[in-house]
Short mmCIF file of C-alpha atoms in Angstrom, two decimals:
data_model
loop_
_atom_site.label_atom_id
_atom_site.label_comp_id
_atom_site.label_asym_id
_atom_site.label_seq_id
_atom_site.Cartn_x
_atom_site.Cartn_y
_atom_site.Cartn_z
CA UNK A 1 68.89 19.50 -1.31
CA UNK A 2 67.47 17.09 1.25
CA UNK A 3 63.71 17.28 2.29
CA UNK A 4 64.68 17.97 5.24
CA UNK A 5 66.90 20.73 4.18
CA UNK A 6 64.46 21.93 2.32
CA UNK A 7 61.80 22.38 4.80
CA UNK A 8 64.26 24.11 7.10
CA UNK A 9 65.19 26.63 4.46
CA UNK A 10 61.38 27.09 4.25
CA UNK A 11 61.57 27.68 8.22
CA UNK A 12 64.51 30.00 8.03
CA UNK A 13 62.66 31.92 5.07
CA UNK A 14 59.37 32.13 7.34
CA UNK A 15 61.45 33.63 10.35
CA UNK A 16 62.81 36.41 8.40
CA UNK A 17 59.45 36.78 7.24
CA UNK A 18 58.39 37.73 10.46
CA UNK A 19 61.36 39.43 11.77
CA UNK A 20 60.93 41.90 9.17
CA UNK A 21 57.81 42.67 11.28
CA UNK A 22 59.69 44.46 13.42
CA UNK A 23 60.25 47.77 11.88
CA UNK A 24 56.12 47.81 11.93
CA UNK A 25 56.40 46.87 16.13
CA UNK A 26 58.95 50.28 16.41
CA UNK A 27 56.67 52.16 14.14
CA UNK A 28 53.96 53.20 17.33
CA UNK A 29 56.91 55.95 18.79
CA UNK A 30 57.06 57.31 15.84
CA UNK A 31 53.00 57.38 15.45
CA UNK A 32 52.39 58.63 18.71
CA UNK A 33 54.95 61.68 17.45
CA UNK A 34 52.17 62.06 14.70
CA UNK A 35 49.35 62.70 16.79
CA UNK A 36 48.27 58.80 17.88
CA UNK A 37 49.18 57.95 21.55
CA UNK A 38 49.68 54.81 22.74
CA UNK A 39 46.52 52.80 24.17
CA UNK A 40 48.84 53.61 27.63
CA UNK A 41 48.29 57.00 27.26
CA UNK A 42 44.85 56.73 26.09
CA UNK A 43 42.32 57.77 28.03
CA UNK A 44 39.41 55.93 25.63
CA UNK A 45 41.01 52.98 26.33
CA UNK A 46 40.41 53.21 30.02
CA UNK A 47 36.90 51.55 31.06
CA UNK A 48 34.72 52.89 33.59
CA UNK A 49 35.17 51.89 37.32
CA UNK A 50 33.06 50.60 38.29
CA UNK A 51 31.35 49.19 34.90
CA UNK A 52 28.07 50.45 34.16
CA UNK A 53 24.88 47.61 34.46
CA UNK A 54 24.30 47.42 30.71
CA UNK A 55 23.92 45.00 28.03
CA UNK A 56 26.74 42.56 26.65
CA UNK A 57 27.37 44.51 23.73
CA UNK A 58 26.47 47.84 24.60
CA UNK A 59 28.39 50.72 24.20
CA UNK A 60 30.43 52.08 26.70
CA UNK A 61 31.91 54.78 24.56
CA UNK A 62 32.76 55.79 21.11
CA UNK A 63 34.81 57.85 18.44
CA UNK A 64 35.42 58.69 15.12
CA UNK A 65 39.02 57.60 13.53
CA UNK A 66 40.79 58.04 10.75
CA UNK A 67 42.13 54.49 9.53
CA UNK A 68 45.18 54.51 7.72
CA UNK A 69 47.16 52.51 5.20
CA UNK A 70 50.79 53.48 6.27
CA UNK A 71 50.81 57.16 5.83
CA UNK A 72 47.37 57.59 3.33
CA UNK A 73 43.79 57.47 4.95
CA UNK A 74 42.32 54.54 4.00
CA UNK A 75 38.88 54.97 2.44
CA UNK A 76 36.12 53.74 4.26
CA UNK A 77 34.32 55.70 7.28
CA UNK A 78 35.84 54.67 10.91
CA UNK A 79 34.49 54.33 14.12
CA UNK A 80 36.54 52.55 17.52
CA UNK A 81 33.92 51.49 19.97
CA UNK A 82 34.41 50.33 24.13
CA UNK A 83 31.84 48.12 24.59
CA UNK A 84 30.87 46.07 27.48
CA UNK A 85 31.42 42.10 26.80
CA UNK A 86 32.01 39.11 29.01
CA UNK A 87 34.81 37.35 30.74
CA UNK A 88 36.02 33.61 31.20
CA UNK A 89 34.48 33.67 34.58
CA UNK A 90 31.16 35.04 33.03
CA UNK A 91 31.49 38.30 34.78
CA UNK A 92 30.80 41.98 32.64
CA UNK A 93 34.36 43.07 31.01
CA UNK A 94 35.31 46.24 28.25
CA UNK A 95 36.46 45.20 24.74
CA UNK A 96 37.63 47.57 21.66
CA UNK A 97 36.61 46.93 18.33
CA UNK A 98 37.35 49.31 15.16
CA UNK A 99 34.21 49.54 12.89
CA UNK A 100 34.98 49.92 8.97
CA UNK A 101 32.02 51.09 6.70
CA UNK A 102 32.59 51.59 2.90
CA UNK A 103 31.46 55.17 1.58
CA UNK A 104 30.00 53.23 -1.30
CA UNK A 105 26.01 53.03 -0.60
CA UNK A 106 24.40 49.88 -0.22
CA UNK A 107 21.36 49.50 -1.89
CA UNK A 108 20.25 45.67 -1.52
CA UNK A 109 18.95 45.11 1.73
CA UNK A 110 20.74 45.48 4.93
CA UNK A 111 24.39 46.03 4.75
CA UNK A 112 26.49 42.71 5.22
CA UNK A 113 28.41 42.63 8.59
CA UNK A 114 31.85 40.96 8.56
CA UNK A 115 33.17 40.64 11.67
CA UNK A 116 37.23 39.68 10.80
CA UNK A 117 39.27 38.71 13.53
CA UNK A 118 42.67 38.69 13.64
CA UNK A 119 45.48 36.38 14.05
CA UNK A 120 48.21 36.50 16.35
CA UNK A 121 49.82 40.48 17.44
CA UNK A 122 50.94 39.98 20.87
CA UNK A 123 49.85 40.69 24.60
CA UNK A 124 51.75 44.12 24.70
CA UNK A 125 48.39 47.03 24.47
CA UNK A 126 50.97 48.43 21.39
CA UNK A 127 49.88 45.23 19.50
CA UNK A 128 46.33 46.11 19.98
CA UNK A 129 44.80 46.51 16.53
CA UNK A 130 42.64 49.26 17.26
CA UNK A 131 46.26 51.17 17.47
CA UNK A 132 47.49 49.93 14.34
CA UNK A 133 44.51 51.00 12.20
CA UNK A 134 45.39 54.59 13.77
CA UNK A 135 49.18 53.77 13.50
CA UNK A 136 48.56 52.94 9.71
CA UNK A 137 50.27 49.54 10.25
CA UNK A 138 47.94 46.88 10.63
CA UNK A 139 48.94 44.71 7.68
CA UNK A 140 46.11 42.47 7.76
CA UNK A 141 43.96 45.43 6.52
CA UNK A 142 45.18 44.37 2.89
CA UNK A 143 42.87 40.99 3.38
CA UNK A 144 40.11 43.02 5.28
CA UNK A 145 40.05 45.33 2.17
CA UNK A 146 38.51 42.02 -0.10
CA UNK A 147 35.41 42.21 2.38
CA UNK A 148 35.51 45.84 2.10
CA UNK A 149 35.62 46.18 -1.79
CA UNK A 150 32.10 43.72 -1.57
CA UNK A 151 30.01 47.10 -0.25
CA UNK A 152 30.27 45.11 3.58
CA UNK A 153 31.11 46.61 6.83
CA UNK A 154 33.67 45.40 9.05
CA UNK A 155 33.88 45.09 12.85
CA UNK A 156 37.73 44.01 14.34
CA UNK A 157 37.62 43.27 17.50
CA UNK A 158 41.16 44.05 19.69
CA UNK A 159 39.92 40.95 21.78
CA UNK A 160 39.93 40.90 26.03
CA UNK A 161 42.52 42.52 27.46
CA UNK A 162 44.44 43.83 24.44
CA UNK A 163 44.47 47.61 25.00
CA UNK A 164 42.43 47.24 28.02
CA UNK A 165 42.95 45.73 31.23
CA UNK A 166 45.53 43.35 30.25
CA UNK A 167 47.04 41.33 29.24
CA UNK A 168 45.45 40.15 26.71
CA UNK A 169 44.05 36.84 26.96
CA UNK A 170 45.22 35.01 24.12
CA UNK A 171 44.44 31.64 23.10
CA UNK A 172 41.90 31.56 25.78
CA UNK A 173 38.46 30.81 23.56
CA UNK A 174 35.32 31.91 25.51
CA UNK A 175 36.31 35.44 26.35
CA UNK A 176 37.78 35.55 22.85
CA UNK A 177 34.71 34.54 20.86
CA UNK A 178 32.46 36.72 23.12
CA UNK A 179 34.34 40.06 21.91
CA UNK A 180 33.56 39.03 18.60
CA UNK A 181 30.23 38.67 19.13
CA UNK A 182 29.54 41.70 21.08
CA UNK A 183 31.79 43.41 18.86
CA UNK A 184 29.18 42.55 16.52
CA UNK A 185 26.57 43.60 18.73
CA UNK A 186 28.88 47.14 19.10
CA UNK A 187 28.64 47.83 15.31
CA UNK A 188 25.13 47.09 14.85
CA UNK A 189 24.11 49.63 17.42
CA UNK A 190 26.42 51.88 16.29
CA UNK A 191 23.86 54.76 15.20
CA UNK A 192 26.66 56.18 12.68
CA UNK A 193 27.45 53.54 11.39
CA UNK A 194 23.92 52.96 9.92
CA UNK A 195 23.94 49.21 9.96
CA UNK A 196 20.64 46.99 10.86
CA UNK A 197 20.67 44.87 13.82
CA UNK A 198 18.48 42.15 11.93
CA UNK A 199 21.40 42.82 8.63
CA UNK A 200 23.11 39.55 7.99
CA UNK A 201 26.60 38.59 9.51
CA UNK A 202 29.71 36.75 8.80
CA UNK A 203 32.15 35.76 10.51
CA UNK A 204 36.17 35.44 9.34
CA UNK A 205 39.38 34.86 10.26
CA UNK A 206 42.48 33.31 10.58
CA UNK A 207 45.52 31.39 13.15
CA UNK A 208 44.55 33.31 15.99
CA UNK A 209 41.29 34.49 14.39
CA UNK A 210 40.29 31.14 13.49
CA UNK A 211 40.10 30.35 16.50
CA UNK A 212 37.98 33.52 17.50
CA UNK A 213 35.95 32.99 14.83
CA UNK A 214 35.02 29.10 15.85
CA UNK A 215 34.86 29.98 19.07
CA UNK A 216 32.03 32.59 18.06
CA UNK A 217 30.46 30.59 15.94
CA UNK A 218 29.66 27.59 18.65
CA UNK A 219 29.26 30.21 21.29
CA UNK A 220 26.35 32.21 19.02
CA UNK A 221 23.13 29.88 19.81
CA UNK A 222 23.52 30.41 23.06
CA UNK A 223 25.53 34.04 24.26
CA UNK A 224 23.98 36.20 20.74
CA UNK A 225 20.80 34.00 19.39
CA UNK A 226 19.43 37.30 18.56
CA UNK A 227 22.40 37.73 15.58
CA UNK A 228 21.63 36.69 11.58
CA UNK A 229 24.77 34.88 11.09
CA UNK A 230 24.87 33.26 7.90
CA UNK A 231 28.53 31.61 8.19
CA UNK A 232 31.50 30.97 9.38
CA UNK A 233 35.28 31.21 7.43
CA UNK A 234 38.18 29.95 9.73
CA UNK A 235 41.73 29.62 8.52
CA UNK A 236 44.52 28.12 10.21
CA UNK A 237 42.17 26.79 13.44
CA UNK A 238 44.17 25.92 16.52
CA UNK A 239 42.34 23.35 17.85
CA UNK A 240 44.18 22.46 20.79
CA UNK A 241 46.48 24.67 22.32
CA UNK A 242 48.40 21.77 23.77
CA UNK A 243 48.78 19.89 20.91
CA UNK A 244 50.09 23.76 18.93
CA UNK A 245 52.48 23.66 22.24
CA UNK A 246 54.27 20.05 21.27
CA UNK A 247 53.78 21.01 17.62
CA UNK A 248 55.96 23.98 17.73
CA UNK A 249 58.38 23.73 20.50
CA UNK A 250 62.16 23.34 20.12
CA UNK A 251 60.99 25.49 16.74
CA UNK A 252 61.68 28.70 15.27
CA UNK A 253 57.89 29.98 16.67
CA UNK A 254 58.43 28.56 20.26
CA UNK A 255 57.51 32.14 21.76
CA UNK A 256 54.09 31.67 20.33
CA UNK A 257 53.67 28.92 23.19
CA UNK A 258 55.15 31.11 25.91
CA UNK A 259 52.19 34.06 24.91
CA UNK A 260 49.95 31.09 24.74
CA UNK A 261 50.80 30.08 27.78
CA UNK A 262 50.56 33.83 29.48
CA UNK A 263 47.03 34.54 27.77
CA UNK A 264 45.79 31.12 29.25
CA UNK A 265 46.68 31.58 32.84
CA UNK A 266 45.32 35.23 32.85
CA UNK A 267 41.69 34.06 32.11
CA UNK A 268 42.89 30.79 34.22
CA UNK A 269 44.29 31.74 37.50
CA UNK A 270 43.42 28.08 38.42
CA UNK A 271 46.99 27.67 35.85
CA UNK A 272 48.81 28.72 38.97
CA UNK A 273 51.89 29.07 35.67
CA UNK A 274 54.21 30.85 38.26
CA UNK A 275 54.78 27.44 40.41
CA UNK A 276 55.77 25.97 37.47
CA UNK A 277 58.27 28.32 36.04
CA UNK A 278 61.67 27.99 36.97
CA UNK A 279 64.27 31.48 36.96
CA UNK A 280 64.75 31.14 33.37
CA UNK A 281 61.09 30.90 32.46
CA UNK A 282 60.01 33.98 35.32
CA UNK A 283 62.12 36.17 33.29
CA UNK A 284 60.74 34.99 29.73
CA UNK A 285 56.82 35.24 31.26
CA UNK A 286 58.25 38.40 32.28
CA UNK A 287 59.19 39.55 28.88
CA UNK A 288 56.56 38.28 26.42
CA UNK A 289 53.66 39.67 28.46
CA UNK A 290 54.83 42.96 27.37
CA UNK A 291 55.85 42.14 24.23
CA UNK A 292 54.35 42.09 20.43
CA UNK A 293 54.89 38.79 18.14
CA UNK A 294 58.02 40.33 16.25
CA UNK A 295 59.26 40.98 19.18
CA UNK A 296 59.29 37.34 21.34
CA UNK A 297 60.06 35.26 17.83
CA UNK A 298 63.51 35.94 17.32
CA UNK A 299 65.44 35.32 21.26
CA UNK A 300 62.87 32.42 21.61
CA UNK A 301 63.01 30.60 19.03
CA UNK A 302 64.27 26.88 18.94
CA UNK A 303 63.90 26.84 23.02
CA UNK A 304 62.15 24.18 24.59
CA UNK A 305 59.43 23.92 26.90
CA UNK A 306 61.29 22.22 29.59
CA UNK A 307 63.84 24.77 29.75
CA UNK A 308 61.28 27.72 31.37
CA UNK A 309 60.06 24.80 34.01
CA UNK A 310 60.87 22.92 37.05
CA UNK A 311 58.99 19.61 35.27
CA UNK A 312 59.63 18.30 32.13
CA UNK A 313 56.27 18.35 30.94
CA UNK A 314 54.21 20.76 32.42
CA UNK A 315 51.60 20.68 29.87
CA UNK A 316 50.68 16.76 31.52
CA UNK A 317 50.05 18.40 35.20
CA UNK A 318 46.68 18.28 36.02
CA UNK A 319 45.34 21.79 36.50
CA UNK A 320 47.02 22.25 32.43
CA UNK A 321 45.20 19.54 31.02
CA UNK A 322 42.04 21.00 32.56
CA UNK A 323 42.47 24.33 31.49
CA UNK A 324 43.33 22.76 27.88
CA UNK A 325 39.88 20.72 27.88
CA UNK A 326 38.36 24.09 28.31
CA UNK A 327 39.88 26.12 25.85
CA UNK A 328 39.67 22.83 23.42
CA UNK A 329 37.05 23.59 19.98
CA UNK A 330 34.97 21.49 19.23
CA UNK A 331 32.94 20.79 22.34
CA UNK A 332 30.48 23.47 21.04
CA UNK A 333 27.96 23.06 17.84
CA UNK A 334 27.73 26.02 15.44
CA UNK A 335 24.12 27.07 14.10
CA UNK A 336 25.81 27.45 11.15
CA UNK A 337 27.49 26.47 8.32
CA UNK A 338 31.42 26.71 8.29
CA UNK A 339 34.35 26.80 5.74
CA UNK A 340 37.88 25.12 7.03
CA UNK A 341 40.44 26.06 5.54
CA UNK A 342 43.76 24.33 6.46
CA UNK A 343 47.45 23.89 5.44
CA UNK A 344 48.65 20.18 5.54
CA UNK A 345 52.28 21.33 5.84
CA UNK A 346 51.19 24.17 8.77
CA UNK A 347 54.30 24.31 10.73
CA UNK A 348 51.93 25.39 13.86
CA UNK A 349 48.42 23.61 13.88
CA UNK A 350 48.46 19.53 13.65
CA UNK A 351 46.16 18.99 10.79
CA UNK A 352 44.45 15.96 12.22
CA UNK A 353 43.22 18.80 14.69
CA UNK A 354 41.68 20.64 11.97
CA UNK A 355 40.18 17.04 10.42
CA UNK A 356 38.88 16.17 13.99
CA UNK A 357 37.23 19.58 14.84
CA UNK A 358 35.88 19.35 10.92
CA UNK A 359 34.67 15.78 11.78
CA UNK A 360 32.93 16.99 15.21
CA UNK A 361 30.92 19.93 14.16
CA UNK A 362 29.85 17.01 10.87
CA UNK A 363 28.66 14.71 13.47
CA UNK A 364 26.45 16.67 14.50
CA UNK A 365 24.96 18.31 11.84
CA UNK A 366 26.82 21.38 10.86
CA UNK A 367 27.46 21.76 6.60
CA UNK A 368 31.40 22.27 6.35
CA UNK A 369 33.18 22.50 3.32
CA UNK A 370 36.98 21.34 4.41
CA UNK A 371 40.14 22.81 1.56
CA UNK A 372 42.71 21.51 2.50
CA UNK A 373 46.24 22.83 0.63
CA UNK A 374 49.06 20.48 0.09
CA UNK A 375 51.14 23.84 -1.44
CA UNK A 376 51.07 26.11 1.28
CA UNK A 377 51.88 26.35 4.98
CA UNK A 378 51.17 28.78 7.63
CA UNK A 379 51.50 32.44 6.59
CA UNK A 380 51.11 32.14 2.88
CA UNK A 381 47.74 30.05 3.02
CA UNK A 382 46.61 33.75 5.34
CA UNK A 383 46.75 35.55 2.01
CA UNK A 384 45.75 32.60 -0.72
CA UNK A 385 43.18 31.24 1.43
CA UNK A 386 41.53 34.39 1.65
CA UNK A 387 39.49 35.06 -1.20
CA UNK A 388 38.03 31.59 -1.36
CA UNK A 389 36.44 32.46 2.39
CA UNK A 390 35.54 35.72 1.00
CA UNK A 391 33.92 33.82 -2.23
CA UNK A 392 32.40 31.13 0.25
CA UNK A 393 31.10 34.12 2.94
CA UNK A 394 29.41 36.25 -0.48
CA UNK A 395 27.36 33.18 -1.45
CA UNK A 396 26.07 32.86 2.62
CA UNK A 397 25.29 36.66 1.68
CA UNK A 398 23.64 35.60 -1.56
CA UNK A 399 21.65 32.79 0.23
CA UNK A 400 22.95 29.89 -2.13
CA UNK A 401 23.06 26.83 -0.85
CA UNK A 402 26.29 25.86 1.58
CA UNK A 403 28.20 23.11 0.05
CA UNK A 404 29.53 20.62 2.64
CA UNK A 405 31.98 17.50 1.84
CA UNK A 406 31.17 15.99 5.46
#
């Protein structure tokens, strides 16, 4: 078999990976049957009107939840907070997170804070996580569970717009990494939750949630100086949306640009995406906004950019490549010290984005340790990348020395 062969049987073998998704994106009728409506029909997930005049990161309101592992309660105590946060435009917005603290005591010090963020679920509020941790189907609870089984707590944040007002505005990094941070914020002044605002916090995640998580981490100095963050762990970092966009398109995970595109112009009206869009692409917008990632991979995939819009290359036009600049990492300098973790062979993120974001943040100062994996790509380096961050975020807990190969 060809190389080329090869790597599209690898392609083909990924897209069935995520079709079989699916059966988790019907899974929320049959929830809601059990007792868990969807964030529709959800009163908590409806913020006050107007907002109340209260701290970024305070909470707005709060409840108990049983988290669940498919059908089995999973064992940790559960809490889903609304809590105010902050928009692209700087104004006060209303952000879920899920709080997860272990039953097991913890004895030295204050508890560790992770706050994990999640990769890609969709714009549609049934993607939200909070509603999959009730649903008992948010798979990436099985990688959450490593910080877990360490005695930590851990806050996930459903990001702006997921379960809220939507959509939800993917891709789009400011309003992204400050519902991590004042998701943070949320679980630290938690009183049930019994964690110390002072305790020490990392910060983890990966595709999607690395770019949460490095958006957080070069936001912190200046939106949450007041947090003890000791770290930062991002997988899978998409640098630059645009350069994800040319990366993936005419590929099996086109729709991924399409959401990308959505979650953009919603914290960017300036976009103005409709006067691009042609029929074809009006119906497609259409259809992904409501839609969870199972759902837009298959009847998108190997499409083209230019097919949805009345220019060939709309990511060129000027109002785009402003709104890319924006959303572009490393413009910002992280307080702390980070851990890259990258695919060479990722079929979404351009590794010389990871390299140049890694070679920014060294510039000026920050200790990163780069991996970078020859044998993975995408998806599988979620799960075999994962305890290395873990590893890397318990010796930031353990105050040892960050190792850097700037």
């Amino acid at each position: 078999m060809s190389s080329s062969s090869r790597r599209r049987a690898l392609l083909t073998s990924l897209l069935t990976a995520v079709l079989t998704l699916s059966t988790l994106v019907t899974a929320p009728a049959n929830a809601e049957t059990a007792g868990v409506p969807l964030p529709s029909a959800d009163p908590f997930y409806r913020p006050p009107a107007p907002l109340p005049p209260v701290a970024a990161g305070d909470i707005l309101r709060s409840r108990p939840i049983v988290a669940k592992a498919l059908v089995l309660p999973f064992p940790v105590r559960a809490w889903q907070v609304l809590h105010r946060s902050t928009n692209n435009q700087g104004a006060p917005n209303a952000v879920v997170a899920t709080v997860l603290v272990p039953h097991t005591p913890w004895t030295n010090g204050p508890r560790p804070l992770v706050a994990y963020n999640i990769g890609t679920h969709g714009l549609s509020s049934n993607c939200a996580p909070s509603f999959w941790f009730r649903a008992g189907i948010e798979y990436e609870l099985a990688l959450m569970t490593l910080a877990l089984a360490k005695g930590w707590a851990v806050v996930v944040s459903d990001y702006e717009g997921s379960a809220t007002t939507g959509p939800h505005t993917y891709t789009a990094g400011r309003p992204t990494g400050h519902a991590v941070l004042d998701g943070v914020r949320a679980a630290q002044r938690l009183p049930e939750a019994g964690l110390d605002p002072k305790g020490p916090v990392g910060i983890w995640g990966y595709s999607e949630g690395g770019l949460a998580s490095s958006w957080a981490a070069e936001l912190q100095p200046g939106y949450a100086p007041e947090l003890n963050v000791r770290g930062v762990a991002a997988g899978g970092v998409p640098r630059d949306i645009g350069n994800v966009g040319y990366k993936i398109d005419g590929g099996p995970f086109f729709g991924f640009f399409l959401a990308a595109a959505i979650g953009l112009d919603t914290a960017h009206p300036e976009m103005r995406l409709e006067k691009v869009l042609n029929a074809k692409g009006r119906k497609a917008f259409a259809e992904v906004r409501n839609q969870c990632h199972a759902q837009w991979t298959p009847p998108y995939a190997f499409h083209r950019i230019s097919e949805f819009t009345e220019v060939p290359d709309p990511i060129q036009l000027p109002q785009f490549q402003k709104v890319l600049a924006h959303n572009r990492l490393g413009t910002g300098t992280p307080a702390i010290p980070a851990y890259v973790y990258q695919s060479v062979n990722d079929e979404f993120m351009p590794i010389n984005d990871a390299r140049q974001l890694v070679r920014g943040w060294c510039s000026r100062g920050v200790r990163v340790q780069l991996r970078e994996s020859l044998l993975s790509e995408h998806i599988s380096l979620a799960v075999t990348g994962a305890p290395g961050a873990v590893h890397w975020l318990a010796d930031r807990f353990g105050n040892r020395p960050a190792p850097s190969n700037c």
